Amino acid sequence: LDPDLDEPIHTVVIDTNDAFRDCVEAVLPASLVVLAPTKLRELARGCVDKVKRKVFEGASRTQRTHLAKANKFFGTPRSALNAQQKARHDLLASPAEKDEGLRRITTAYDKAEDFMDIYEANTQCLAETKARQWLHSMPAEIAPAFKPLEEALRKWWEPILDWHSAEVAEEQLHPVR
């Protein structure tokens, strides 16, 4: 810490690192420890990738072709989907979609995006509601792939929700090297 700082440190934005969290809480016990969404977004996308790999392993050649076409929007945040991608998503998510694998991947995509909605909530109270809903609405067919994200949410509950108390935008964050 810089001894020349005139103002106390109120908020510390961290990554999913237990040792760093312990250090910050020991050295700055009065500060608000907040978890940045970056690593959790990566973890959420990794969960979707696990579901995609599992579906792809058991897919026929025709199904793999359909999966490849659908894969074009799965890496795009829901808020950034264009009209064509939204229409494709809605079609894949509908009960009319006969390919169970595509529906499973679309469900995984939606759960990952629902997780990130916790960070996008306007208030901490709404974020907590979204977090509880997310935990209690996990479809059984994708639950094993999402176990790491579920564990992270439970472990980092307070720092995730405290994101809404901190006056920090993700764009303001710069990695420490």
Backbone as JSON, one array per atom type, in Angstrom:
{
  "sequence": "LDPDLDEPIHTVVIDTNDAFRDCVEAVLPASLVVLAPTKLRELARGCVDKVKRKVFEGASRTQRTHLAKANKFFGTPRSALNAQQKARHDLLASPAEKDEGLRRITTAYDKAEDFMDIYEANTQCLAETKARQWLHSMPAEIAPAFKPLEEALRKWWEPILDWHSAEVAEEQLHPVR",
  "N": [[0.83, -1.18, 0.0], [0.4, 2.23, -0.67], [1.89, 4.6, 1.28], [1.51, 7.28, 0.99], [-1.04, 7.78, 0.22], [-3.96, 9.63, 0.6], [-6.59, 9.01, 0.96], [-8.68, 6.47, 2.3], [-8.87, 3.02, 1.27], [-11.74, 1.87, -0.1], [-13.01, -0.04, -1.68], [-12.15, -3.11, -3.15], [-11.52, -4.72, -6.05], [-11.48, -7.99, -7.07], [-10.18, -11.08, -8.42], [-11.07, -14.55, -8.93], [-9.47, -15.72, -6.67], [-8.4, -17.3, -3.95], [-6.25, -16.86, -2.14], [-5.53, -14.21, -2.64], [-7.89, -12.95, -1.94], [-8.0, -13.58, 0.83], [-5.73, -12.19, 1.68], [-6.39, -9.5, 1.06], [-8.63, -9.19, 2.71], [-7.38, -9.45, 5.17], [-5.47, -7.36, 5.25], [-6.92, -5.11, 4.55], [-9.39, -4.85, 6.22], [-11.74, -3.34, 6.47], [-12.55, -2.77, 3.95], [-14.58, -3.16, 1.0], [-14.9, -6.15, -0.59], [-14.99, -7.14, -3.85], [-16.09, -9.18, -6.49], [-14.92, -9.4, -9.69], [-16.58, -9.78, -12.86], [-15.25, -11.11, -14.95], [-13.69, -13.65, -14.87], [-15.72, -15.37, -14.11], [-17.43, -15.19, -16.24], [-15.86, -16.45, -18.18], [-15.78, -18.99, -17.01], [-18.49, -19.67, -17.13], [-18.84, -19.8, -19.93], [-17.15, -21.93, -20.39], [-18.61, -23.97, -19.21], [-20.77, -24.16, -20.96], [-19.34, -25.0, -23.19], [-18.58, -27.57, -22.32], [-21.05, -28.89, -22.35], [-21.59, -28.68, -25.08], [-19.48, -30.24, -26.16], [-20.11, -32.77, -25.12], [-22.59, -33.29, -26.33], [-21.79, -33.2, -29.0], [-20.08, -35.4, -29.15], [-21.82, -37.6, -29.17], [-23.23, -37.19, -31.47], [-24.67, -37.58, -34.76], [-23.4, -37.45, -38.15], [-24.99, -35.67, -39.63], [-26.25, -34.29, -37.55], [-24.01, -33.06, -36.45], [-23.41, -31.21, -38.43], [-25.63, -29.52, -38.23], [-25.15, -28.62, -35.65], [-22.78, -27.19, -36.0], [-23.68, -25.04, -37.58], [-25.43, -23.81, -35.8], [-23.69, -23.04, -33.85], [-22.71, -20.54, -34.28], [-23.71, -18.36, -32.81], [-23.42, -18.96, -30.15], [-21.22, -18.03, -28.67], [-21.66, -15.39, -28.33], [-22.73, -12.69, -26.33], [-26.05, -12.59, -25.02], [-27.33, -10.09, -25.1], [-26.08, -8.93, -27.24], [-26.85, -10.22, -29.52], [-27.84, -10.3, -32.92], [-30.8, -9.65, -34.93], [-31.26, -11.87, -36.61], [-29.74, -13.85, -35.32], [-31.09, -13.94, -32.85], [-33.57, -14.89, -33.68], [-32.83, -17.42, -34.61], [-31.86, -18.52, -32.23], [-34.27, -18.52, -30.69], [-35.76, -20.34, -32.16], [-34.23, -22.68, -31.86], [-34.49, -23.03, -29.13], [-37.12, -23.62, -28.78], [-39.88, -25.89, -28.14], [-40.52, -27.09, -30.51], [-38.18, -27.72, -31.78], [-36.6, -30.5, -32.87], [-34.18, -31.74, -32.43], [-32.65, -32.9, -29.76], [-30.08, -32.5, -28.74], [-29.29, -29.97, -29.76], [-31.21, -28.4, -28.48], [-30.41, -28.84, -25.84], [-27.86, -27.66, -25.81], [-28.6, -25.03, -26.36], [-30.1, -24.48, -24.09], [-28.04, -24.6, -22.21], [-26.51, -22.42, -23.04], [-28.37, -20.38, -22.49], [-28.52, -20.61, -19.69], [-25.93, -19.88, -18.96], [-25.94, -17.23, -19.84], [-28.02, -16.28, -18.23], [-26.74, -16.44, -15.8], [-24.84, -14.41, -16.05], [-26.57, -12.29, -16.06], [-26.94, -11.77, -13.42], [-24.89, -10.04, -12.74], [-25.65, -7.93, -14.32], [-27.91, -6.91, -13.19], [-29.95, -4.26, -11.86], [-29.94, -3.59, -9.18], [-28.63, -4.63, -5.97], [-30.39, -6.23, -4.55], [-32.08, -7.23, -6.58], [-30.14, -8.61, -8.0], [-29.48, -10.61, -6.15], [-31.92, -11.99, -6.07], [-31.98, -12.93, -8.73], [-29.7, -14.58, -8.64], [-30.47, -16.53, -6.78], [-32.67, -17.63, -8.15], [-31.31, -18.62, -10.37], [-29.73, -20.65, -9.22], [-31.71, -22.41, -8.37], [-33.02, -23.3, -10.59], [-31.76, -25.03, -12.33], [-31.55, -27.08, -15.07], [-31.68, -30.62, -15.07], [-30.37, -32.07, -17.07], [-28.15, -30.59, -17.84], [-26.88, -29.95, -15.54], [-24.52, -31.31, -14.38], [-22.39, -30.27, -15.95], [-22.45, -27.61, -15.24], [-21.73, -27.52, -12.63], [-19.18, -26.5, -11.61], [-19.58, -23.71, -11.92], [-21.82, -23.27, -10.36], [-20.74, -23.94, -7.85], [-18.83, -21.91, -7.63], [-20.49, -19.66, -7.5], [-21.78, -20.1, -5.05], [-19.57, -20.11, -3.31], [-18.45, -17.55, -3.67], [-20.46, -15.79, -3.09], [-21.11, -13.34, -1.54], [-19.04, -11.44, -2.46], [-19.76, -11.42, -5.18], [-22.39, -10.41, -5.19], [-21.86, -8.02, -3.97], [-20.79, -6.53, -5.98], [-22.69, -4.83, -6.91], [-22.85, -2.91, -4.98], [-20.52, -1.61, -5.14], [-19.11, 1.08, -6.88], [-18.24, 0.54, -9.61], [-17.43, -0.08, -12.93], [-17.22, -2.68, -15.31], [-15.65, -2.02, -17.49], [-13.81, -0.3, -16.44], [-11.9, -1.76, -15.21], [-8.61, -2.94, -14.95], [-6.25, -5.35, -15.62], [-3.94, -6.51, -13.15], [-0.52, -6.91, -13.45]],
  "CA": [[0.0, 0.0, 0.0], [1.13, 3.49, -0.77], [1.69, 5.38, 2.5], [1.19, 8.66, 0.64], [-2.46, 7.9, -0.12], [-4.72, 10.42, 1.57], [-7.92, 8.44, 1.15], [-8.68, 5.03, 2.57], [-9.35, 2.16, 0.18], [-13.08, 1.42, 0.26], [-13.42, -1.17, -2.5], [-11.1, -3.83, -3.86], [-12.07, -5.65, -7.04], [-10.55, -9.11, -7.18], [-10.45, -12.22, -9.28], [-11.38, -15.74, -8.12], [-8.22, -16.19, -6.11], [-8.59, -17.37, -2.5], [-5.12, -16.27, -1.43], [-5.64, -12.76, -2.77], [-9.05, -12.55, -1.11], [-7.56, -13.65, 2.23], [-4.77, -11.1, 1.89], [-7.12, -8.23, 1.05], [-9.46, -9.13, 3.92], [-6.49, -9.29, 6.33], [-4.79, -6.06, 5.22], [-7.93, -4.05, 4.43], [-10.61, -5.48, 6.74], [-12.92, -2.48, 6.34], [-12.87, -2.54, 2.54], [-15.56, -4.01, 0.34], [-14.25, -7.04, -1.56], [-15.93, -7.34, -4.95], [-15.59, -10.11, -7.49], [-15.12, -8.97, -11.08], [-17.28, -10.82, -13.62], [-14.47, -11.66, -16.05], [-13.4, -15.08, -14.75], [-16.97, -16.12, -14.05], [-17.92, -15.27, -17.63], [-15.07, -17.52, -18.8], [-16.23, -20.25, -16.43], [-19.82, -19.94, -17.71], [-18.65, -20.25, -21.31], [-16.56, -23.27, -20.3], [-19.71, -24.9, -18.91], [-21.47, -24.34, -22.24], [-18.46, -25.82, -24.03], [-18.69, -28.97, -21.86], [-22.31, -29.42, -22.88], [-21.43, -28.83, -26.54], [-18.61, -31.4, -26.42], [-20.86, -33.99, -24.79], [-23.59, -33.47, -27.38], [-21.07, -33.45, -30.24], [-19.54, -36.77, -29.1], [-22.85, -38.57, -29.52], [-24.01, -36.72, -32.61], [-24.44, -38.13, -36.09], [-22.78, -36.5, -39.07], [-25.99, -34.65, -39.94], [-26.4, -33.47, -36.35], [-22.81, -32.23, -36.31], [-23.56, -30.11, -39.38], [-26.58, -28.59, -37.61], [-24.48, -28.02, -34.49], [-21.81, -26.21, -36.51], [-24.43, -23.86, -38.01], [-25.98, -23.16, -34.6], [-22.59, -22.6, -33.0], [-22.29, -19.19, -34.64], [-24.09, -17.33, -31.85], [-23.25, -19.4, -28.76], [-20.17, -17.28, -27.99], [-22.06, -13.99, -28.3], [-23.66, -12.38, -25.23], [-27.45, -12.5, -25.44], [-27.66, -8.69, -25.39], [-25.43, -8.51, -28.48], [-27.35, -11.0, -30.65], [-28.59, -9.55, -33.92], [-32.16, -10.17, -35.13], [-31.17, -13.21, -37.19], [-29.26, -14.75, -34.27], [-32.18, -14.08, -31.88], [-34.57, -15.76, -34.28], [-32.24, -18.77, -34.6], [-31.88, -18.94, -30.83], [-35.63, -18.82, -30.28], [-36.15, -21.56, -32.84], [-33.54, -23.8, -31.21], [-34.97, -23.18, -27.75], [-38.55, -23.97, -28.77], [-40.2, -27.32, -28.09], [-40.63, -27.59, -31.88], [-36.86, -28.21, -32.2], [-36.59, -31.96, -32.68], [-32.84, -32.19, -32.05], [-32.47, -32.75, -28.31], [-28.75, -31.96, -28.51], [-29.32, -28.53, -30.0], [-31.98, -27.79, -27.4], [-29.58, -28.91, -24.63], [-26.82, -26.63, -25.92], [-29.27, -23.73, -26.24], [-30.42, -24.34, -22.67], [-26.79, -24.29, -21.53], [-26.21, -21.03, -23.41], [-29.28, -19.52, -21.74], [-28.15, -20.63, -18.27], [-24.72, -19.08, -18.84], [-26.36, -15.84, -19.96], [-28.79, -15.96, -17.03], [-25.77, -16.21, -14.74], [-24.25, -13.07, -16.23], [-27.61, -11.32, -15.73], [-26.76, -11.41, -12.01], [-24.05, -8.85, -12.75], [-26.34, -6.86, -15.05], [-29.08, -6.44, -12.43], [-29.87, -2.85, -11.49], [-29.75, -3.44, -7.74], [-28.11, -5.81, -5.29], [-31.54, -7.06, -4.22], [-32.46, -7.93, -7.81], [-29.06, -9.56, -8.29], [-29.64, -11.75, -5.24], [-33.07, -12.75, -6.56], [-31.55, -13.63, -9.94], [-28.77, -15.62, -8.24], [-31.25, -17.63, -6.17], [-33.42, -18.27, -9.24], [-30.36, -19.37, -11.19], [-29.36, -21.86, -8.5], [-32.84, -23.32, -8.17], [-33.69, -23.62, -11.87], [-30.8, -25.7, -13.2], [-32.07, -28.31, -15.66], [-30.89, -31.8, -14.7], [-29.54, -32.56, -18.19], [-26.9, -29.82, -17.96], [-26.37, -29.66, -14.19], [-23.13, -31.7, -14.13], [-21.46, -29.36, -16.62], [-22.51, -26.31, -14.59], [-21.35, -27.67, -11.22], [-18.14, -25.54, -11.21], [-20.14, -22.36, -11.83], [-22.67, -23.28, -9.17], [-19.85, -23.9, -6.69], [-18.24, -20.57, -7.59], [-21.53, -18.73, -7.03], [-21.97, -20.31, -3.61], [-18.34, -19.74, -2.61], [-18.18, -16.12, -3.83], [-21.78, -15.16, -3.01], [-21.05, -11.94, -1.1], [-18.31, -10.58, -3.4], [-20.5, -11.29, -6.43], [-23.5, -9.49, -4.97], [-21.32, -6.7, -3.61], [-20.49, -5.82, -7.22], [-23.72, -3.81, -7.07], [-22.6, -1.85, -3.99], [-19.32, -0.89, -5.59], [-19.38, 1.95, -8.03], [-17.21, 0.15, -10.56], [-17.91, -0.69, -14.17], [-16.23, -3.65, -15.8], [-14.76, -1.35, -18.43], [-12.8, 0.43, -15.67], [-10.95, -2.69, -14.62], [-7.37, -3.21, -15.67], [-5.55, -6.44, -14.92], [-2.66, -6.24, -12.51], [0.45, -7.86, -13.96]],
  "C": [[0.88, 1.24, 0.0], [0.87, 4.34, 0.47], [1.32, 6.84, 2.22], [-0.28, 8.86, 0.26], [-3.18, 8.65, 0.98], [-6.07, 9.78, 1.9], [-7.81, 6.95, 1.45], [-9.23, 4.25, 1.36], [-10.68, 1.56, 0.63], [-13.47, 0.13, -0.44], [-12.2, -1.78, -3.18], [-11.78, -4.84, -4.77], [-11.04, -6.74, -7.25], [-11.04, -10.13, -8.19], [-10.75, -13.41, -8.37], [-10.1, -16.38, -7.61], [-8.34, -16.14, -4.58], [-7.48, -16.67, -1.73], [-5.19, -14.75, -1.48], [-6.79, -12.24, -1.91], [-8.65, -12.53, 0.36], [-6.63, -12.49, 2.58], [-5.49, -9.75, 1.98], [-7.95, -8.11, 2.33], [-8.61, -8.94, 5.18], [-5.9, -7.89, 6.39], [-5.79, -4.9, 5.21], [-9.28, -4.55, 4.94], [-11.88, -4.64, 6.59], [-13.34, -2.27, 4.89], [-13.91, -3.55, 2.04], [-14.82, -4.84, -0.7], [-15.3, -7.43, -2.59], [-15.3, -8.26, -5.98], [-15.94, -9.6, -8.89], [-15.76, -10.11, -11.89], [-16.44, -11.57, -14.65], [-14.25, -13.16, -15.97], [-14.67, -15.91, -14.7], [-17.61, -16.23, -15.44], [-17.18, -16.38, -18.37], [-15.52, -18.89, -18.3], [-17.59, -20.65, -17.0], [-19.7, -20.44, -19.15], [-18.02, -21.65, -21.35], [-17.62, -24.32, -20.01], [-20.51, -25.19, -20.18], [-20.64, -25.23, -23.15], [-18.5, -27.3, -23.62], [-19.95, -29.62, -22.4], [-22.19, -29.64, -24.38], [-20.59, -30.06, -26.87], [-19.35, -32.72, -26.19], [-21.89, -34.3, -25.88], [-22.89, -33.87, -28.68], [-20.54, -34.88, -30.29], [-20.56, -37.81, -29.55], [-23.65, -38.22, -30.75], [-23.66, -37.45, -33.9], [-23.8, -37.06, -36.96], [-23.73, -35.35, -39.4], [-26.18, -33.71, -38.75], [-25.2, -32.56, -36.15], [-22.85, -31.03, -37.25], [-24.51, -29.06, -38.81], [-25.94, -27.87, -36.42], [-23.51, -26.93, -34.94], [-22.52, -24.93, -36.93], [-24.95, -23.08, -36.8], [-24.9, -22.53, -33.74], [-22.2, -21.15, -33.22], [-22.67, -18.13, -33.61], [-23.81, -17.73, -30.4], [-22.14, -18.67, -28.0], [-20.5, -15.8, -27.84], [-22.98, -13.74, -27.1], [-25.07, -12.16, -25.78], [-27.81, -11.06, -25.84], [-27.06, -8.21, -26.71], [-25.9, -9.31, -29.7], [-28.08, -10.09, -31.63], [-29.95, -10.24, -34.13], [-32.14, -11.6, -35.67], [-30.72, -14.24, -36.13], [-30.34, -14.99, -33.2], [-33.24, -15.04, -32.41], [-34.08, -17.21, -34.27], [-32.24, -19.33, -33.19], [-33.28, -19.37, -30.42], [-36.14, -20.1, -30.92], [-35.52, -22.78, -32.18], [-34.05, -24.06, -29.8], [-36.41, -23.67, -27.68], [-38.76, -25.48, -28.69], [-40.34, -27.94, -29.49], [-39.3, -28.13, -32.4], [-36.76, -29.69, -31.85], [-35.24, -32.48, -32.17], [-32.59, -31.87, -30.57], [-31.1, -32.14, -27.98], [-28.69, -30.46, -28.7], [-30.09, -27.81, -28.91], [-31.16, -27.77, -26.11], [-28.49, -27.83, -24.66], [-27.44, -25.23, -25.76], [-29.66, -23.46, -24.8], [-29.17, -23.97, -21.88], [-26.38, -22.84, -21.81], [-27.08, -20.08, -22.58], [-28.92, -19.48, -20.26], [-26.87, -19.81, -18.04], [-25.06, -17.59, -18.91], [-27.18, -15.39, -18.75], [-27.84, -15.7, -15.86], [-25.19, -14.8, -14.86], [-25.28, -11.97, -15.97], [-27.54, -10.92, -14.26], [-25.93, -10.13, -11.93], [-24.74, -7.66, -13.42], [-27.53, -6.3, -14.3], [-28.86, -5.0, -11.98], [-29.59, -2.62, -10.01], [-29.18, -4.73, -7.16], [-29.25, -6.76, -4.93], [-31.99, -7.87, -5.43], [-31.4, -8.96, -8.2], [-29.18, -10.8, -7.4], [-30.83, -12.62, -5.67], [-32.69, -13.56, -7.8], [-30.6, -14.78, -9.6], [-29.51, -16.81, -7.63], [-32.06, -18.37, -7.23], [-32.49, -19.13, -10.1], [-30.01, -20.69, -10.51], [-30.48, -22.89, -8.47], [-33.55, -23.7, -9.46], [-32.76, -24.34, -12.85], [-31.41, -26.99, -13.76], [-31.12, -29.49, -15.41], [-29.94, -32.23, -15.82], [-28.24, -31.78, -18.39], [-26.24, -29.56, -16.61], [-24.93, -30.11, -13.96], [-22.1, -30.76, -14.76], [-21.38, -28.01, -15.92], [-22.13, -26.36, -13.11], [-20.25, -26.69, -10.81], [-18.66, -24.1, -11.06], [-21.06, -22.23, -10.61], [-21.82, -23.18, -7.9], [-19.21, -22.52, -6.54], [-19.25, -19.55, -7.06], [-21.72, -18.88, -5.52], [-20.75, -19.82, -2.82], [-18.12, -18.22, -2.58], [-19.45, -15.29, -3.75], [-21.7, -13.67, -2.67], [-20.25, -11.05, -2.07], [-19.0, -10.41, -4.76], [-21.63, -10.26, -6.26], [-23.01, -8.09, -4.61], [-20.87, -5.89, -4.82], [-21.46, -4.64, -7.38], [-23.6, -2.68, -6.05], [-21.4, -1.01, -4.4], [-19.69, -0.04, -6.8], [-18.27, 1.75, -9.05], [-17.9, -0.45, -11.78], [-16.81, -1.61, -14.68], [-15.21, -3.01, -16.74], [-13.62, -0.6, -17.71], [-11.69, -0.47, -15.16], [-9.76, -2.92, -15.54], [-6.65, -4.32, -14.92], [-4.23, -5.99, -14.33], [-1.69, -7.31, -12.99], [1.62, -7.98, -13.02]]
}
